[in-house]
């Protein structure tokens, strides 16, 4: 982790990443955030906590996840050497579980018997329900009714895990509204409840602690690169919705300035159509969900409805550290369309026998598009943040197939 | 100069409890907002809280969320809200008007531009629900330049040390959130509010107004024993929602509702 003295030691003591981040919430929640901040600082420095976390990542999540050389994809594209960081092989099928294990351990330390979460595609909801079962915590997951309709399999899965899923009818009835509703639950039950935010956003200290829990991805990838290739990669590529898988991969490389960091946002139907979720490409700075960051919004500051084929990227904000990395130019943020992501989804299935989540397919699609501009000697690591089983229904519908 | 301080001072010297109703601008239509404000004043409101509709009102319960959604569906923006205040000021130059909303609405206009436009319209104060004192400095300075109060919130969970920090950042009054929850919640406890009031009283010289979950005259009166004033929002907004098909009837209904509470407070 970048230490003081690094150009990238963020956030500031009050939780700012450059001009972004901070703590913009109702006064009622400040006490809980203060408590979480103190407890997290203790846990972070406590070898016993770190050992517990590492133990669960190894035995429950199944880490380390492999760094896999995608030989046939590399040959097909005729460009750089492509490696996949296989977060899809984690328990529950995505990177989300890393953060959930960490936060469940924090909830237990705080003596809070109940956890809540928001979810869009349902992956974070499933991961939260999973750790709640694992640690014996009561669990309630907020989910927009639009997403419940799109992701019925994950809804049922959460119920099987013993969680209750609360449909959210307000606003656009998607992820951002589920987050609002989770904040309302938290403000009401703050004494006995820990809110497990699923991405590197929200009020301080969430962006920091989620980043730290997800940094295991980049720590592993860094040592795997050194071990398997004898050198660091030339570029890291990851999809960005809220941005937790991307920041988890990027962060341990942040002082390695020769390593290019590429975040790939959802261009939906195309940036020019306005129907997308490419916040860092097309947003303005504002405040939502407890932090200052780039947002998709109109001239009056109302948050826009976003679009992406991938529910996990369909969010009008982005983690504040990404906004800062964009501002200072350390990372670049590009975007690929629904169509490009779908093509990449199919390509990876057929060249490697790996079905990526539609979210992760965005990162693959960027490499497909840029391959000819990347030299053959280059080493590229793509974060394959989740598996695509949850998306089969969506893709089948686009194919006109009824399952 | 903000009308809030002098108004609350006068009420205190008369030993009267300030009555502060809340409505969302543009709900159910913009044309109703100014007649509704006038009716609230006729009914006995001492200060007015005017909600700025926002797409993601994370501190609000279902009644005010729905109200915000109706106002947004009508296309009500911050500039429309300020126009309502200008129009209201044409006939009422006395009653303080406080805007209540979320920070992003202000940031989208720009803090300085917002302060200037609000002052020009005749706004006296602003309550920004998701702006704690630590993050409030630049907006506070911008508003102070235009003699607009930035009202800070205190909560049941706020520590004693923070209460002092909130006092230092606040002007006008301190808004005591009466319960752990969202606006319109139904678990208010007068005893608990009074305990928190006493805690806050020792740490601020500003008047203290209580809000969140106050729905009827009895609760308002009970809280008025200790608080300098009460804010009533969701109960009013729900009444407006019930009448939205018959919007002409809204001002009269608001007048009667507020009048009854005024009588209970003054009895």
CSV table of N, CA and C in Angstrom, one decimal, chain A residues 282-286 295-306 316, chain B residues 53-56 72-73 75-79 104-109:
chain,number,residue,atom,x,y,z
A,282,UNK,N,-18.0,11.3,-19.1
A,282,UNK,CA,-19.1,12.3,-19.5
A,282,UNK,C,-19.8,12.9,-18.3
A,283,UNK,N,-19.3,12.8,-17.1
A,283,UNK,CA,-20.0,13.3,-15.9
A,283,UNK,C,-19.4,14.6,-15.4
A,284,UNK,N,-20.1,15.2,-14.5
A,284,UNK,CA,-19.6,16.4,-13.8
A,284,UNK,C,-19.5,16.2,-12.3
A,285,UNK,N,-18.6,16.9,-11.6
A,285,UNK,CA,-18.4,16.7,-10.2
A,285,UNK,C,-19.6,17.1,-9.4
A,286,UNK,N,-20.0,16.3,-8.5
A,286,UNK,CA,-21.1,16.6,-7.6
A,286,UNK,C,-21.1,15.8,-6.4
A,295,UNK,N,-20.3,12.6,-11.5
A,295,UNK,CA,-21.7,12.0,-11.5
A,295,UNK,C,-22.3,12.3,-12.9
A,296,UNK,N,-23.2,11.4,-13.2
A,296,UNK,CA,-24.1,11.6,-14.4
A,296,UNK,C,-25.3,12.5,-13.9
A,297,UNK,N,-25.4,13.7,-14.3
A,297,UNK,CA,-26.4,14.6,-13.8
A,297,UNK,C,-26.8,15.6,-14.8
A,298,UNK,N,-28.0,16.2,-14.6
A,298,UNK,CA,-28.4,17.2,-15.5
A,298,UNK,C,-28.0,18.6,-15.0
A,299,UNK,N,-28.3,19.7,-15.7
A,299,UNK,CA,-27.9,21.0,-15.4
A,299,UNK,C,-28.4,21.5,-14.0
A,300,UNK,N,-29.5,20.9,-13.6
A,300,UNK,CA,-30.1,21.2,-12.3
A,300,UNK,C,-29.5,20.4,-11.2
A,301,UNK,N,-28.6,19.5,-11.5
A,301,UNK,CA,-28.0,18.6,-10.4
A,301,UNK,C,-28.8,17.4,-10.1
A,302,UNK,N,-29.9,17.1,-10.9
A,302,UNK,CA,-30.6,15.9,-10.7
A,302,UNK,C,-29.8,14.7,-11.3
A,303,UNK,N,-29.8,13.6,-10.6
A,303,UNK,CA,-29.0,12.5,-11.0
A,303,UNK,C,-29.7,11.8,-12.2
A,304,UNK,N,-28.9,11.5,-13.2
A,304,UNK,CA,-29.5,11.0,-14.5
A,304,UNK,C,-29.7,9.5,-14.3
A,305,UNK,N,-30.7,9.0,-15.1
A,305,UNK,CA,-30.9,7.6,-15.3
A,305,UNK,C,-29.8,7.1,-16.3
A,306,UNK,N,-29.1,6.1,-15.9
A,306,UNK,CA,-28.0,5.6,-16.7
A,306,UNK,C,-28.5,4.3,-17.5
A,316,UNK,N,-24.8,5.9,-11.7
A,316,UNK,CA,-24.5,7.2,-12.1
A,316,UNK,C,-23.3,7.9,-11.4
B,53,UNK,N,-36.8,20.1,-4.6
B,53,UNK,CA,-36.8,18.6,-5.0
B,53,UNK,C,-35.5,18.1,-5.6
B,54,UNK,N,-35.2,16.9,-5.1
B,54,UNK,CA,-34.0,16.2,-5.6
B,54,UNK,C,-34.2,14.8,-5.9
B,55,UNK,N,-33.5,14.3,-6.9
B,55,UNK,CA,-33.8,13.0,-7.4
B,55,UNK,C,-33.5,11.9,-6.4
B,56,UNK,N,-32.6,12.1,-5.5
B,56,UNK,CA,-32.1,11.1,-4.6
B,56,UNK,C,-32.1,11.6,-3.1
B,72,UNK,N,-40.5,16.9,-9.4
B,72,UNK,CA,-39.5,16.7,-10.5
B,72,UNK,C,-40.3,16.3,-11.7
B,73,UNK,N,-41.3,15.5,-11.6
B,73,UNK,CA,-42.1,15.1,-12.8
B,73,UNK,C,-42.7,16.4,-13.4
B,75,UNK,N,-41.1,19.1,-13.6
B,75,UNK,CA,-39.9,19.8,-14.1
B,75,UNK,C,-39.5,20.9,-13.2
B,76,UNK,N,-39.8,20.8,-11.9
B,76,UNK,CA,-39.4,21.9,-10.9
B,76,UNK,C,-37.9,21.8,-10.6
B,77,UNK,N,-37.2,22.9,-10.9
B,77,UNK,CA,-35.8,23.0,-10.6
B,77,UNK,C,-35.5,24.0,-9.6
B,78,UNK,N,-34.2,24.2,-9.2
B,78,UNK,CA,-33.9,25.1,-8.1
B,78,UNK,C,-34.3,26.6,-8.6
B,79,UNK,N,-34.1,26.9,-9.8
B,79,UNK,CA,-34.5,28.2,-10.3
B,79,UNK,C,-36.0,28.5,-10.1
B,104,UNK,N,-26.2,18.6,-3.9
B,104,UNK,CA,-25.9,18.6,-5.3
B,104,UNK,C,-26.7,19.7,-6.1
B,105,UNK,N,-27.9,20.0,-5.6
B,105,UNK,CA,-28.6,21.1,-6.3
B,105,UNK,C,-27.9,22.4,-6.2
B,106,UNK,N,-27.3,22.7,-5.1
B,106,UNK,CA,-26.5,23.9,-4.9
B,106,UNK,C,-25.2,23.9,-5.7
B,107,UNK,N,-24.5,22.7,-5.7
B,107,UNK,CA,-23.3,22.6,-6.4
B,107,UNK,C,-23.5,22.8,-7.9
B,108,UNK,N,-24.6,22.3,-8.4
B,108,UNK,CA,-24.9,22.4,-9.8
B,108,UNK,C,-25.0,23.8,-10.3
B,109,UNK,N,-25.6,24.7,-9.4
B,109,UNK,CA,-25.7,26.1,-9.7
B,109,UNK,C,-24.4,26.8,-9.4
